[in-house]
Amino acid sequence: MLGRLKEDMKTIFERDPAVKSYLEVILCYPGLHSIICHRIAHSLYRRRLFLVSRLISQISRFFTGIEIHPGAVIGRRFFIDH
């Protein structure tokens, strides 16, 4: 999971010319936060814990404004901007 997080942060750093530091990515990018939450929710969804995964998805949507269904499959180097 930590390796995937590093890869996600590197992807944002490479694709967004406005980013200045990795700390900025961690603190200020709701797209990264929603992807992290989705990966957790998706893992639970695959274990058939549908309600818990859906709750995580809804909490993430509340904080980030981005909703990704826990059953959705997203690949590596996925980047949500704005």
mmCIF file with all atom_site columns, C-alpha atoms in Angstrom, residues 8-74:
data_model
loop_
_atom_site.group_PDB
_atom_site.id
_atom_site.type_symbol
_atom_site.label_atom_id
_atom_site.label_alt_id
_atom_site.label_comp_id
_atom_site.label_asym_id
_atom_site.label_entity_id
_atom_site.label_seq_id
_atom_site.pdbx_PDB_ins_code
_atom_site.Cartn_x
_atom_site.Cartn_y
_atom_site.Cartn_z
_atom_site.occupancy
_atom_site.B_iso_or_equiv
_atom_site.pdbx_formal_charge
_atom_site.auth_seq_id
_atom_site.auth_comp_id
_atom_site.auth_asym_id
_atom_site.auth_atom_id
_atom_site.pdbx_PDB_model_num
ATOM 1  C CA . ASP A 1 8  ? 0.293   8.050  -6.792  1.00 0.00 ? 8  ASP A CA 1
ATOM 2  C CA . MET A 1 9  ? 2.174   11.028 -5.364  1.00 0.00 ? 9  MET A CA 1
ATOM 3  C CA . LYS A 1 10 ? 4.875   10.772 -8.022  1.00 0.00 ? 10 LYS A CA 1
ATOM 4  C CA . THR A 1 11 ? 2.198   10.680 -10.731 1.00 0.00 ? 11 THR A CA 1
ATOM 5  C CA . ILE A 1 12 ? 0.642   13.895 -9.429  1.00 0.00 ? 12 ILE A CA 1
ATOM 6  C CA . PHE A 1 13 ? 4.050   15.532 -9.188  1.00 0.00 ? 13 PHE A CA 1
ATOM 7  C CA . GLU A 1 14 ? 4.822   14.572 -12.809 1.00 0.00 ? 14 GLU A CA 1
ATOM 8  C CA . ARG A 1 15 ? 1.462   15.505 -14.352 1.00 0.00 ? 15 ARG A CA 1
ATOM 9  C CA . ASP A 1 16 ? 0.578   18.734 -12.551 1.00 0.00 ? 16 ASP A CA 1
ATOM 10 C CA . PRO A 1 17 ? 2.931   21.622 -13.350 1.00 0.00 ? 17 PRO A CA 1
ATOM 11 C CA . ALA A 1 18 ? 1.526   23.712 -10.472 1.00 0.00 ? 18 ALA A CA 1
ATOM 12 C CA . VAL A 1 19 ? 2.698   21.383 -7.703  1.00 0.00 ? 19 VAL A CA 1
ATOM 13 C CA . LYS A 1 20 ? 5.794   22.527 -5.808  1.00 0.00 ? 20 LYS A CA 1
ATOM 14 C CA . SER A 1 21 ? 6.459   19.789 -3.233  1.00 0.00 ? 21 SER A CA 1
ATOM 15 C CA . TYR A 1 22 ? 5.390   16.361 -2.097  1.00 0.00 ? 22 TYR A CA 1
ATOM 16 C CA . LEU A 1 23 ? 4.157   17.897 1.159   1.00 0.00 ? 23 LEU A CA 1
ATOM 17 C CA . GLU A 1 24 ? 1.776   20.054 -0.889  1.00 0.00 ? 24 GLU A CA 1
ATOM 18 C CA . VAL A 1 25 ? 0.496   16.939 -2.658  1.00 0.00 ? 25 VAL A CA 1
ATOM 19 C CA . ILE A 1 26 ? -0.144  15.164 0.659   1.00 0.00 ? 26 ILE A CA 1
ATOM 20 C CA . LEU A 1 27 ? -1.892  18.116 2.288   1.00 0.00 ? 27 LEU A CA 1
ATOM 21 C CA . CYS A 1 28 ? -3.720  19.869 -0.556  1.00 0.00 ? 28 CYS A CA 1
ATOM 22 C CA . TYR A 1 29 ? -4.835  17.383 -3.211  1.00 0.00 ? 29 TYR A CA 1
ATOM 23 C CA . PRO A 1 30 ? -8.340  15.990 -2.603  1.00 0.00 ? 30 PRO A CA 1
ATOM 24 C CA . GLY A 1 31 ? -7.901  13.751 -5.647  1.00 0.00 ? 31 GLY A CA 1
ATOM 25 C CA . LEU A 1 32 ? -5.134  11.901 -3.810  1.00 0.00 ? 32 LEU A CA 1
ATOM 26 C CA . HIS A 1 33 ? -7.233  11.678 -0.647  1.00 0.00 ? 33 HIS A CA 1
ATOM 27 C CA . SER A 1 34 ? -10.175 10.234 -2.572  1.00 0.00 ? 34 SER A CA 1
ATOM 28 C CA . ILE A 1 35 ? -7.950  7.675  -4.317  1.00 0.00 ? 35 ILE A CA 1
ATOM 29 C CA . ILE A 1 36 ? -6.504  6.552  -0.981  1.00 0.00 ? 36 ILE A CA 1
ATOM 30 C CA . CYS A 1 37 ? -9.987  6.154  0.474   1.00 0.00 ? 37 CYS A CA 1
ATOM 31 C CA . HIS A 1 38 ? -11.163 4.357  -2.653  1.00 0.00 ? 38 HIS A CA 1
ATOM 32 C CA . ARG A 1 39 ? -8.339  1.835  -2.437  1.00 0.00 ? 39 ARG A CA 1
ATOM 33 C CA . ILE A 1 40 ? -9.330  1.062  1.173   1.00 0.00 ? 40 ILE A CA 1
ATOM 34 C CA . ALA A 1 41 ? -13.057 0.893  0.315   1.00 0.00 ? 41 ALA A CA 1
ATOM 35 C CA . HIS A 1 42 ? -12.387 -1.245 -2.765  1.00 0.00 ? 42 HIS A CA 1
ATOM 36 C CA . SER A 1 43 ? -10.368 -3.700 -0.700  1.00 0.00 ? 43 SER A CA 1
ATOM 37 C CA . LEU A 1 44 ? -13.282 -4.064 1.709   1.00 0.00 ? 44 LEU A CA 1
ATOM 38 C CA . TYR A 1 45 ? -15.757 -4.293 -1.178  1.00 0.00 ? 45 TYR A CA 1
ATOM 39 C CA . ARG A 1 46 ? -13.806 -7.210 -2.633  1.00 0.00 ? 46 ARG A CA 1
ATOM 40 C CA . ARG A 1 47 ? -14.089 -8.911 0.774   1.00 0.00 ? 47 ARG A CA 1
ATOM 41 C CA . ARG A 1 48 ? -17.874 -8.498 0.479   1.00 0.00 ? 48 ARG A CA 1
ATOM 42 C CA . LEU A 1 49 ? -18.050 -5.882 3.259   1.00 0.00 ? 49 LEU A CA 1
ATOM 43 C CA . PHE A 1 50 ? -20.371 -3.753 1.171   1.00 0.00 ? 50 PHE A CA 1
ATOM 44 C CA . LEU A 1 51 ? -21.828 -1.514 3.862   1.00 0.00 ? 51 LEU A CA 1
ATOM 45 C CA . VAL A 1 52 ? -18.470 -0.606 5.401   1.00 0.00 ? 52 VAL A CA 1
ATOM 46 C CA . SER A 1 53 ? -16.937 0.065  1.992   1.00 0.00 ? 53 SER A CA 1
ATOM 47 C CA . ARG A 1 54 ? -19.894 2.236  1.033   1.00 0.00 ? 54 ARG A CA 1
ATOM 48 C CA . LEU A 1 55 ? -19.620 4.206  4.288   1.00 0.00 ? 55 LEU A CA 1
ATOM 49 C CA . ILE A 1 56 ? -15.945 4.910  3.612   1.00 0.00 ? 56 ILE A CA 1
ATOM 50 C CA . SER A 1 57 ? -16.879 6.055  0.118   1.00 0.00 ? 57 SER A CA 1
ATOM 51 C CA . GLN A 1 58 ? -19.514 8.446  1.481   1.00 0.00 ? 58 GLN A CA 1
ATOM 52 C CA . ILE A 1 59 ? -17.213 9.862  4.163   1.00 0.00 ? 59 ILE A CA 1
ATOM 53 C CA . SER A 1 60 ? -14.571 10.430 1.510   1.00 0.00 ? 60 SER A CA 1
ATOM 54 C CA . ARG A 1 61 ? -17.139 12.208 -0.685  1.00 0.00 ? 61 ARG A CA 1
ATOM 55 C CA . PHE A 1 62 ? -18.113 14.458 2.226   1.00 0.00 ? 62 PHE A CA 1
ATOM 56 C CA . PHE A 1 63 ? -14.514 15.572 2.777   1.00 0.00 ? 63 PHE A CA 1
ATOM 57 C CA . THR A 1 64 ? -13.228 15.681 -0.811  1.00 0.00 ? 64 THR A CA 1
ATOM 58 C CA . GLY A 1 65 ? -16.310 16.273 -2.947  1.00 0.00 ? 65 GLY A CA 1
ATOM 59 C CA . ILE A 1 66 ? -15.267 13.310 -5.096  1.00 0.00 ? 66 ILE A CA 1
ATOM 60 C CA . GLU A 1 67 ? -17.309 10.122 -5.117  1.00 0.00 ? 67 GLU A CA 1
ATOM 61 C CA . ILE A 1 68 ? -15.887 6.870  -6.443  1.00 0.00 ? 68 ILE A CA 1
ATOM 62 C CA . HIS A 1 69 ? -18.030 3.764  -6.049  1.00 0.00 ? 69 HIS A CA 1
ATOM 63 C CA . PRO A 1 70 ? -16.143 1.146  -4.014  1.00 0.00 ? 70 PRO A CA 1
ATOM 64 C CA . GLY A 1 71 ? -16.772 -1.451 -6.701  1.00 0.00 ? 71 GLY A CA 1
ATOM 65 C CA . ALA A 1 72 ? -15.075 0.645  -9.384  1.00 0.00 ? 72 ALA A CA 1
ATOM 66 C CA . VAL A 1 73 ? -11.739 -0.665 -10.599 1.00 0.00 ? 73 VAL A CA 1
ATOM 67 C CA . ILE A 1 74 ? -9.135  2.042  -11.142 1.00 0.00 ? 74 ILE A CA 1
#
